XYZ file of C-alpha atoms in Angstrom:
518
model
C 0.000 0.000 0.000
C 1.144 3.291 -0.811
C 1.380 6.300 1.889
C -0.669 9.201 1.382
C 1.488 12.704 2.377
C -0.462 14.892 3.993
C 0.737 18.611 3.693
C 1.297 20.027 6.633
C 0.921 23.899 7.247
C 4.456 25.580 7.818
C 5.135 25.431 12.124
C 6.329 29.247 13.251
C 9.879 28.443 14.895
C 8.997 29.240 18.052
C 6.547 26.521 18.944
C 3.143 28.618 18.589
C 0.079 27.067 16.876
C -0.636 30.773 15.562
C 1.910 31.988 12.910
C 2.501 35.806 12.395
C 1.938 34.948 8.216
C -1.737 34.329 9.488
C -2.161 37.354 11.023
C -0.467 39.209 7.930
C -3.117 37.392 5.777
C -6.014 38.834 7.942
C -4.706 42.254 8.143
C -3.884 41.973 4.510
C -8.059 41.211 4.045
C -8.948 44.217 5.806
C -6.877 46.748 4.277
C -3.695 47.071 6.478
C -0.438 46.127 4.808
C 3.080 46.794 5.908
C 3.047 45.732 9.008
C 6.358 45.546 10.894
C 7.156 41.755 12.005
C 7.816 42.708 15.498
C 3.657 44.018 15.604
C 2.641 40.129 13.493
C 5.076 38.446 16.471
C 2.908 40.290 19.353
C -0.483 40.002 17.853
C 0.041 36.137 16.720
C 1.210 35.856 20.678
C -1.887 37.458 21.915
C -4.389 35.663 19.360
C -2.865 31.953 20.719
C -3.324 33.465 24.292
C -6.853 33.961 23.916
C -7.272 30.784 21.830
C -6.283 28.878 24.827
C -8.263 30.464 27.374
C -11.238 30.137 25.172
C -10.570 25.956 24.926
C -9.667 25.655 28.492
C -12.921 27.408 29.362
C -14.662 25.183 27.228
C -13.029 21.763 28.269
C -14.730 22.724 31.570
C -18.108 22.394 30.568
C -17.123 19.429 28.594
C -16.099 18.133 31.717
C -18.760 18.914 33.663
C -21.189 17.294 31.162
C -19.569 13.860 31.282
C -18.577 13.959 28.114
C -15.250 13.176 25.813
C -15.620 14.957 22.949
C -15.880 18.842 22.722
C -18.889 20.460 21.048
C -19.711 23.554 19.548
C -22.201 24.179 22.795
C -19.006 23.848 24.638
C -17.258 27.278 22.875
C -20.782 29.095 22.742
C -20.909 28.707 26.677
C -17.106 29.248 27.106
C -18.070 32.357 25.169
C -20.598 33.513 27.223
C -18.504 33.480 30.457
C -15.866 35.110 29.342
C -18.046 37.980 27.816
C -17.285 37.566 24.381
C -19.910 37.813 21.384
C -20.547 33.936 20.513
C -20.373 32.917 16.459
C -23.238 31.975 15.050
C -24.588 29.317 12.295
C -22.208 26.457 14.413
C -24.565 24.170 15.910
C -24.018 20.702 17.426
C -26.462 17.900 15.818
C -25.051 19.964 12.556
C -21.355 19.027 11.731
C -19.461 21.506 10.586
C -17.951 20.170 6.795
C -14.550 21.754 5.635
C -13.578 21.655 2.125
C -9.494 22.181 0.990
C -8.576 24.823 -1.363
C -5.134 24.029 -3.500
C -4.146 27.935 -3.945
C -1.153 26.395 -6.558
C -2.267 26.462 -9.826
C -2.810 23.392 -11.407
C -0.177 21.943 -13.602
C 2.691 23.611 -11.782
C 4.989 22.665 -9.144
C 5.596 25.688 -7.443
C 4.978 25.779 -3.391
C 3.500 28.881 -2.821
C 1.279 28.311 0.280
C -0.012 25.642 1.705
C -3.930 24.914 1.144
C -6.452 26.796 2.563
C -9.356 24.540 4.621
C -13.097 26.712 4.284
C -16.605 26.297 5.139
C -18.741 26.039 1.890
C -21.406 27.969 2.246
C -24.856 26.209 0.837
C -26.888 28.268 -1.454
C -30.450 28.102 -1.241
C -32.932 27.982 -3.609
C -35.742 30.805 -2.082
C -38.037 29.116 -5.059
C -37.788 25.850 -3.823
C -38.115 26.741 0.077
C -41.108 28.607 -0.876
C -42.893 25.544 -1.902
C -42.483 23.393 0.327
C -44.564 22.474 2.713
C -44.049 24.211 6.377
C -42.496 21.705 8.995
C -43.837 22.681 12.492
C -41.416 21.801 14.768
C -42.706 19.762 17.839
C -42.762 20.851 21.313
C -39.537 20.050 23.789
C -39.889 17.440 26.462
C -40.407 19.369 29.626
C -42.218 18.377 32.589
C -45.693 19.894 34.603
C -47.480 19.262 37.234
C -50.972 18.849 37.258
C -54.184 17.822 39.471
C -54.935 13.879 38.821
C -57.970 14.292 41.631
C -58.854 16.588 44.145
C -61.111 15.664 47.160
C -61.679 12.344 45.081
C -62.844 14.047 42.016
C -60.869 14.063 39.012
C -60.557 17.589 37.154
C -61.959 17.642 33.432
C -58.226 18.740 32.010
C -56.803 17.732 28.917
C -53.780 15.984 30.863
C -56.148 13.645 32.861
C -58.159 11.139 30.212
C -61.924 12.246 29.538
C -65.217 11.126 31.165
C -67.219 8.228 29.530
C -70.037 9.244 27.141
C -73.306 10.602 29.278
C -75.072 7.470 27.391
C -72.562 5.031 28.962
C -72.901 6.794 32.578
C -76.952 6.342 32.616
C -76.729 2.495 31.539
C -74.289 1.680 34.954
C -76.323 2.094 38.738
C -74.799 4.859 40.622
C -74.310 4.180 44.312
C -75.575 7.598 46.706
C -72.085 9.545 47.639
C -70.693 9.054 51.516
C -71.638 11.970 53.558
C -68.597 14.123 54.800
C -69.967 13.914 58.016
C -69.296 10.886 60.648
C -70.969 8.391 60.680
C -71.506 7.146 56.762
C -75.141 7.324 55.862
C -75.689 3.845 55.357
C -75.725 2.717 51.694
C -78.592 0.694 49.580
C -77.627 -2.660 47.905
C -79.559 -3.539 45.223
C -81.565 -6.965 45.619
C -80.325 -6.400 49.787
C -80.875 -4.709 52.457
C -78.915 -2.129 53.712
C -75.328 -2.041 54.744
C -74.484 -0.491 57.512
C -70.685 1.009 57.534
C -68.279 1.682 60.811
C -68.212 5.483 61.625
C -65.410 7.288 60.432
C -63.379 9.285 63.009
C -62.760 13.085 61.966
C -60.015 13.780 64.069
C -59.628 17.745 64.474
C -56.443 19.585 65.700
C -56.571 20.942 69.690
C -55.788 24.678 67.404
C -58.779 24.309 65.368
C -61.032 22.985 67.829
C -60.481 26.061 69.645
C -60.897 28.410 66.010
C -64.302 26.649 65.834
C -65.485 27.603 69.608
C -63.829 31.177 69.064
C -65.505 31.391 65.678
C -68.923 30.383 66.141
C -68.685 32.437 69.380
C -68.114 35.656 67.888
C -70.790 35.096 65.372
C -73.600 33.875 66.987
C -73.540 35.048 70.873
C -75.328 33.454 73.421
C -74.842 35.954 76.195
C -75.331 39.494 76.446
C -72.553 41.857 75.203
C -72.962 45.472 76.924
C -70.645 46.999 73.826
C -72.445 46.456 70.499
C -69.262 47.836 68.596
C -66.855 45.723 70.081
C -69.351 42.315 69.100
C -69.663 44.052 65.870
C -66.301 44.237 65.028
C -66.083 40.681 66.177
C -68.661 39.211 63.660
C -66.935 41.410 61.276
C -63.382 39.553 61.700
C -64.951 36.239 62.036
C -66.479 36.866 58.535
C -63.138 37.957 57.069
C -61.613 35.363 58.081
C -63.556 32.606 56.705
C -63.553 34.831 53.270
C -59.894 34.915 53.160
C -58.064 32.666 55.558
C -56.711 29.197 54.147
C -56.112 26.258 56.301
C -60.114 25.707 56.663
C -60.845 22.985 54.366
C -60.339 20.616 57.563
C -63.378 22.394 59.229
C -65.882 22.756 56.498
C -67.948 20.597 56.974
C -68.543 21.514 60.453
C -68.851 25.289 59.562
C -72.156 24.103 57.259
C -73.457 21.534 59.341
C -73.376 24.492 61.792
C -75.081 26.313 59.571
C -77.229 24.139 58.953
C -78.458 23.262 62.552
C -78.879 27.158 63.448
C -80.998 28.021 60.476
C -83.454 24.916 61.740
C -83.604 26.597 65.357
C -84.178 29.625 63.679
C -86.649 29.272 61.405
C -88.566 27.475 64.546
C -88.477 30.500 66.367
C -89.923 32.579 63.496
C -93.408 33.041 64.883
C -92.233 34.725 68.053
C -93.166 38.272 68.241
C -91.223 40.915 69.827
C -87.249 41.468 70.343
C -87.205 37.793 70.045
C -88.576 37.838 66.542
C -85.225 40.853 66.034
C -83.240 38.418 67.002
C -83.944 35.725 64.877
C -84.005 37.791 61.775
C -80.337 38.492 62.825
C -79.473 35.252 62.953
C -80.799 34.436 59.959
C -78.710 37.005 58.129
C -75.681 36.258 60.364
C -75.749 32.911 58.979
C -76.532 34.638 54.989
C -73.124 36.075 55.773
C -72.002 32.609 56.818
C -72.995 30.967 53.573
C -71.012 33.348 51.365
C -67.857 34.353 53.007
C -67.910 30.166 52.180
C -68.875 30.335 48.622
C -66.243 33.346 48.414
C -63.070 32.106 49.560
C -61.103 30.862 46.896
C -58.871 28.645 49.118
C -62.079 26.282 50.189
C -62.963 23.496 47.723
C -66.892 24.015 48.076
C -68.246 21.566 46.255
C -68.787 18.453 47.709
C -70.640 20.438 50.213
C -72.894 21.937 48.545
C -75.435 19.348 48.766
C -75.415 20.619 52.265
C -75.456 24.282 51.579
C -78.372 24.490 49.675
C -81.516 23.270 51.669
C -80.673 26.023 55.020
C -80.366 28.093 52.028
C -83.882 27.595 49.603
C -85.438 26.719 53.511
C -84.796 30.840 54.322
C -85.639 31.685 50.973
C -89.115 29.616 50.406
C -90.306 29.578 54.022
C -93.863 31.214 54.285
C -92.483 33.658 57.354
C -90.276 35.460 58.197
C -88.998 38.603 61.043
C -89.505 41.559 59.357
C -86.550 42.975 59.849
C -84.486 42.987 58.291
C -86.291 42.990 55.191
C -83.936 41.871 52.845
C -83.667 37.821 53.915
C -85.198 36.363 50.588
C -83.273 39.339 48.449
C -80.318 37.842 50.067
C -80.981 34.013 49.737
C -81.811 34.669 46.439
C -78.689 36.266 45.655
C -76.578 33.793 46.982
C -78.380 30.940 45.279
C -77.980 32.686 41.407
C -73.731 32.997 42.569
C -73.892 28.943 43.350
C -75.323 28.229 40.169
C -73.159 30.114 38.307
C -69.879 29.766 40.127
C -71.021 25.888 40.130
C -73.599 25.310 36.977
C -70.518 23.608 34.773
C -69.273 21.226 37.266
C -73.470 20.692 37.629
C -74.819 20.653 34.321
C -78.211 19.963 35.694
C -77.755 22.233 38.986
C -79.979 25.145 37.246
C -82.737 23.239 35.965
C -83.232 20.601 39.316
C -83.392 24.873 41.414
C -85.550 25.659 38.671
C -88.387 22.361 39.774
C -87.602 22.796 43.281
C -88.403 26.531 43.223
C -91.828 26.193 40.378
C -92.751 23.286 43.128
C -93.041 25.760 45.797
C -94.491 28.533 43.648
C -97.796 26.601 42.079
C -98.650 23.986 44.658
C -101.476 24.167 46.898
C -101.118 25.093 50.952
C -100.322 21.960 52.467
C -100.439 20.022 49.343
C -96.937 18.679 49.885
C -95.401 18.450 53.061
C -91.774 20.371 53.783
C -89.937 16.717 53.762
C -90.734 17.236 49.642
C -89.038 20.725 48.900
C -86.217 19.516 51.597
C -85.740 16.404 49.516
C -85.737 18.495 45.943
C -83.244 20.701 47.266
C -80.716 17.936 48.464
C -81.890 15.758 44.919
C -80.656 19.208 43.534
C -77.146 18.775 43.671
C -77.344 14.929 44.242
C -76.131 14.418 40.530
C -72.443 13.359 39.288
C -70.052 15.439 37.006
C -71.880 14.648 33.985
C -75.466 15.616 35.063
C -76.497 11.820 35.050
C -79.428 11.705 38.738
C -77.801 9.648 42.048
C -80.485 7.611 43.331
C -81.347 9.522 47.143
C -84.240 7.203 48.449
C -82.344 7.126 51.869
C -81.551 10.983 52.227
C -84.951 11.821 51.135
C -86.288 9.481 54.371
C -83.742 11.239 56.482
C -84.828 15.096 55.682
C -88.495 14.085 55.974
C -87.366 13.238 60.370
C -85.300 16.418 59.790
C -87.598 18.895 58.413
C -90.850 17.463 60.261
C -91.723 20.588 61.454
C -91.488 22.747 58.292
C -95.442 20.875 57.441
C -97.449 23.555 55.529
C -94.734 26.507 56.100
C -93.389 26.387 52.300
C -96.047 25.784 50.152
C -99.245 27.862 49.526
C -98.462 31.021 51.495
C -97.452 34.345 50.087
C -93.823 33.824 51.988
C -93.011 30.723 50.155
C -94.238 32.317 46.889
C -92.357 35.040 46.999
C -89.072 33.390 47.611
C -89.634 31.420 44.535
C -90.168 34.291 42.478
C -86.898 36.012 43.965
C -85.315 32.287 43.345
C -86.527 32.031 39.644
C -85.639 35.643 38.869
C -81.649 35.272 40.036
C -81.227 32.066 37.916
C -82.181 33.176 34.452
C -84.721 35.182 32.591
C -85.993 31.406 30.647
C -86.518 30.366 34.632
C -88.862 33.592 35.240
C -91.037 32.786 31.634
C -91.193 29.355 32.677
C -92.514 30.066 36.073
C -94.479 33.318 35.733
C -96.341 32.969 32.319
C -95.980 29.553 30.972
C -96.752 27.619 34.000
C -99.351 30.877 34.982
C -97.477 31.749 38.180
C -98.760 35.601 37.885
C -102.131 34.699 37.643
C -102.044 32.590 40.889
C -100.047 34.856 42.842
C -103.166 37.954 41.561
C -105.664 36.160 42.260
C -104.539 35.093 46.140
C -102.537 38.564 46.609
C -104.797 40.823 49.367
C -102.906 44.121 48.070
C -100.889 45.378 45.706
C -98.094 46.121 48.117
C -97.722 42.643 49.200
C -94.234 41.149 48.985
C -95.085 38.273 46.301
C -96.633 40.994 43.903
C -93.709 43.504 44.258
C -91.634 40.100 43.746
C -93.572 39.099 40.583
C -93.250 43.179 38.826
C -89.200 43.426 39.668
C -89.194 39.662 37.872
C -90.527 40.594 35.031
C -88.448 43.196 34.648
C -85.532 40.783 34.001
C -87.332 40.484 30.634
C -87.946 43.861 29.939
C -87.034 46.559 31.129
C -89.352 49.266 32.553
C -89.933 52.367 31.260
C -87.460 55.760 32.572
C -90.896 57.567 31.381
C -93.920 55.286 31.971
C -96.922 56.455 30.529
C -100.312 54.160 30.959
C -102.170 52.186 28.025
C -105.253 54.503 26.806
C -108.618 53.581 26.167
C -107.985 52.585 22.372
C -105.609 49.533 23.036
C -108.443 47.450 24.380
C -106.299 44.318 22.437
C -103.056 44.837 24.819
C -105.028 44.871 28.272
C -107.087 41.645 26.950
C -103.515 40.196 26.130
C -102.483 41.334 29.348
C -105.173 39.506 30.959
C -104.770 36.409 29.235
C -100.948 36.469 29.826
C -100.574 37.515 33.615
C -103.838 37.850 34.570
C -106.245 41.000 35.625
C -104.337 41.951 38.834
C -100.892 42.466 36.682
C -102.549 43.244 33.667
C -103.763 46.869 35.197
C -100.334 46.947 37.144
C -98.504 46.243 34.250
C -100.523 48.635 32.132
C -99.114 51.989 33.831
C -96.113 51.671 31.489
C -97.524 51.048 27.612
C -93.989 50.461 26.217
C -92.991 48.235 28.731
C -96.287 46.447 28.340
C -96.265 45.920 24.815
C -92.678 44.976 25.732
C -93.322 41.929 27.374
C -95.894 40.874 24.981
C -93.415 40.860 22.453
C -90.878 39.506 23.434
C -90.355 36.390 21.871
C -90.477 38.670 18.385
C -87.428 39.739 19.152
């Protein structure tokens, strides 16, 4: 085999890699020419210096990335710490290629330099790049942390693997969910009788027991406080803090069984008259305030309570009476239930419509048609559904708030109380709920026809309803003697009591009659 001679570049005498010829070459490129030997000798020197410093910096990071083999990552970085601009279109996964240039002329001998190694630039065709078709690069591997379940329920994300089909859900029996409370509500077997299941122990820390007596102290009191202020600006902190504070999740569900207990006593007090009657409407509203400084704090996950929430909740809102002052209970209640349905109504697809029954139920039935076990039942059945809308079977619960609610017999249903809570109820869900309740299911026309006055609650409840669909007048001027068609559509629609209230404003009259033109 024959030897192939490699050229070799000409070595400077004294040792350097960096020859003062190269240098004379560069500064030959840019213009400069003539330099004296002595100024080549210095700058070659200081160009090997810094060639050094710039591969010992990079061996480091070689180095310290377990690796052999220097990379072009290696100078960029060695760049970087030494403050120097890095050089750019040198990338790693892209070898760099190096093709020889023979600066003799061919067919002659002469030696005049040796040959010149460059990097070929590729030309691109714009043409060509132009039609090709655009290659999205994918994303890097990186890592994220997500929520696989919280409180037992998985989150609907795209990094967690979707729900069944709805149609698949219905075909399987759902079992009724475990109470949060100790002990577990016993749960039905099908084809058996019932289980029963060992309590389970809720152990609470010594700090938050005490939190809980301080708490429910300041907001309810049981003694008398000679300084208003200072038990006012108790209640007030109390209520901040369960708005705001974290670290409460442990004691929710005592905070709404709480609730839940106090609104009974208090709605069983109702009837009293006198400063007793005062203060029972306080508690009522202490325990409105209770409901959403819950709802409101963004630390508390609400929702597997809110089976529990809502019948203290629709039982202040629909019962038939309540203290007088304050006045705004029901406004209140109502307001509170139209923020849970909203807040909640995607997690719930069926939350609005199962308020929307419970609330028509109380507003059209009879006095004493259904007992309060029914509306107590409707409003736990309300929220008794899964992520996906499909119904939980409740046969036991229902049994359970029927010994719980005894005493609520003939309070919801047929009185103007009850009536006008469902109004205020159907009005903060949606304007379809107030059509549904008012004129398609004739709702007006019952509540004008038992109304005494026009100043009662349930009337004033009915006019500020239907002005979720239209808006009143800022100039109301009454119907006149020649639109004898609109009153008898009036009539027809909501009945002669509204149909002369309603009449005092023509344009918001004709308003409501047309309103599904629009």
């Amino acid at each position: 085999m024959s030897s192939v001679r490699r050229e070799q570049p000409p070595v400077p005498a004294d040792g350097s890699i960096y020859s003062a010829e190269a240098v004379q070459d560069v500064a030959a490129s840019m213009g400069l020419s003539n330099l004296p030997e002595e100024l080549l000798q210095r700058l070659a020197k200081d160009v090997e210096y810094r060639i050094h410093q710039v591969v010992e910096e990079a061996a480091r990071f070689t180095r310290h990335g377990k690796r052999t083999t220097m990379s072009t990552n290696d100078i960029d970085l060695a760049f970087q710490s030494l403050n120097i601009e890095p050089l750019y279109g040198h990338l790693s996964h892209v070898p760099t290629v190096f093709r020889k240039a023979n600066p003799n002329p061919a067919g002659t001998n002469s030696k005049v330099a040796a040959p010149v190694y460059f990097v070929e630039d590729e030309e691109i065709d714009f043409d060509k790049v132009l039609r090709d078709e655009k290659v999205v690069l994918p994303k890097m591997v990186n890592w994220q942390a997500h929520w696989l379940a919280v409180e037992g329920i998985q989150p609907l994300i795209a990094e967690n693997p979707p729900k069944p089909p709805l149609s698949e859900q219905k075909g399987r029996k759902q079992s009724p969910p475990r109470s949060v409370l100790a002990p577990v509500a016993p749960a039905l077997q099908a084809g058996g009788p019932n289980r029963k299941y060992k309590p389970v122990k809720h152990v609470l820390s010594r700090e938050l027991q005490i939190y809980y007596s301080r708490l429910t102290g300041a907001l309810l009191t049981t003694s008398s406080v000679a300084d208003d202020g200072q038990q006012n600006a108790r209640r007030a902190a109390a209520l901040a803090s369960l708005q705001y504070d974290a670290g409460l999740q442990n004691l929710l569900p005592y905070l709404v069984r709480w609730v839940g207990q106090n609104v009974v006593t208090a709605i069983r007090n109702s009837d009293e008259k006198g400063s007793k009657a005062s203060e029972t409407g306080e508690t009522l509203e202490i325990l409105l305030k209770v409901i959403h400084a819950l709802i409101q704090n963004e630390r508390l996950f609400i929702e597997p309570y809110l089976h529990q929430i809502l019948p203290p909740l629709l039982s202040i809102l629909l019962t038939s009476s309540l203290p007088s002052t304050p006045p705004t209970l029901r406004r209140d209640a109502s307001e509170i239930l139209a923020y849970l349905s909203l807040q909640h109504g995607t997690t719930y697809p069926s939350l609005s419509e199962r308020l929307t029954k419970t609330l028509l139920l109380a507003l059209l039935a009879p006095s004493k048609h259904l007992d309060a076990a029914s509306i107590n039942a409707s409003a736990n059945n309300a929220m008794m559904v899964d992520n996906e809308g499909a119904p939980i079977e409740t046969s036991n619960e229902a049994a359970e708030n029927k010994e719980k609610y005894e005493f609520f017999e003939g309070r919801m249903h047929g009185s103007s109380g009850s009536r006008e809570g469902a109004v205020r109820g159907l009005a903060s869900l949606s304007p379809q709920a107030v059509e549904r309740g008012l004129i398609e299911s004739a709702g007006a026309k019952i509540i004008g026809q038992e109304a005494l006055t026009d100043e009662d609650g349930e009337v004033l409840s009915v006019l500020d309803a239907l002005t979720k669909l239209k808006p009143r007048s800022k100039v109301p001027t009454p119907l006149d003697e020649m639109e004898g068609d609109v009153k008898r559509a009036l009539e027809e629609t909501f009945g002669p009591r509204f149909a002369r209230l309603i009449g005092q404003d023509a344009a918001w009259a004709k308003a409501l009659l047309n309103r599904g033109s629009d």
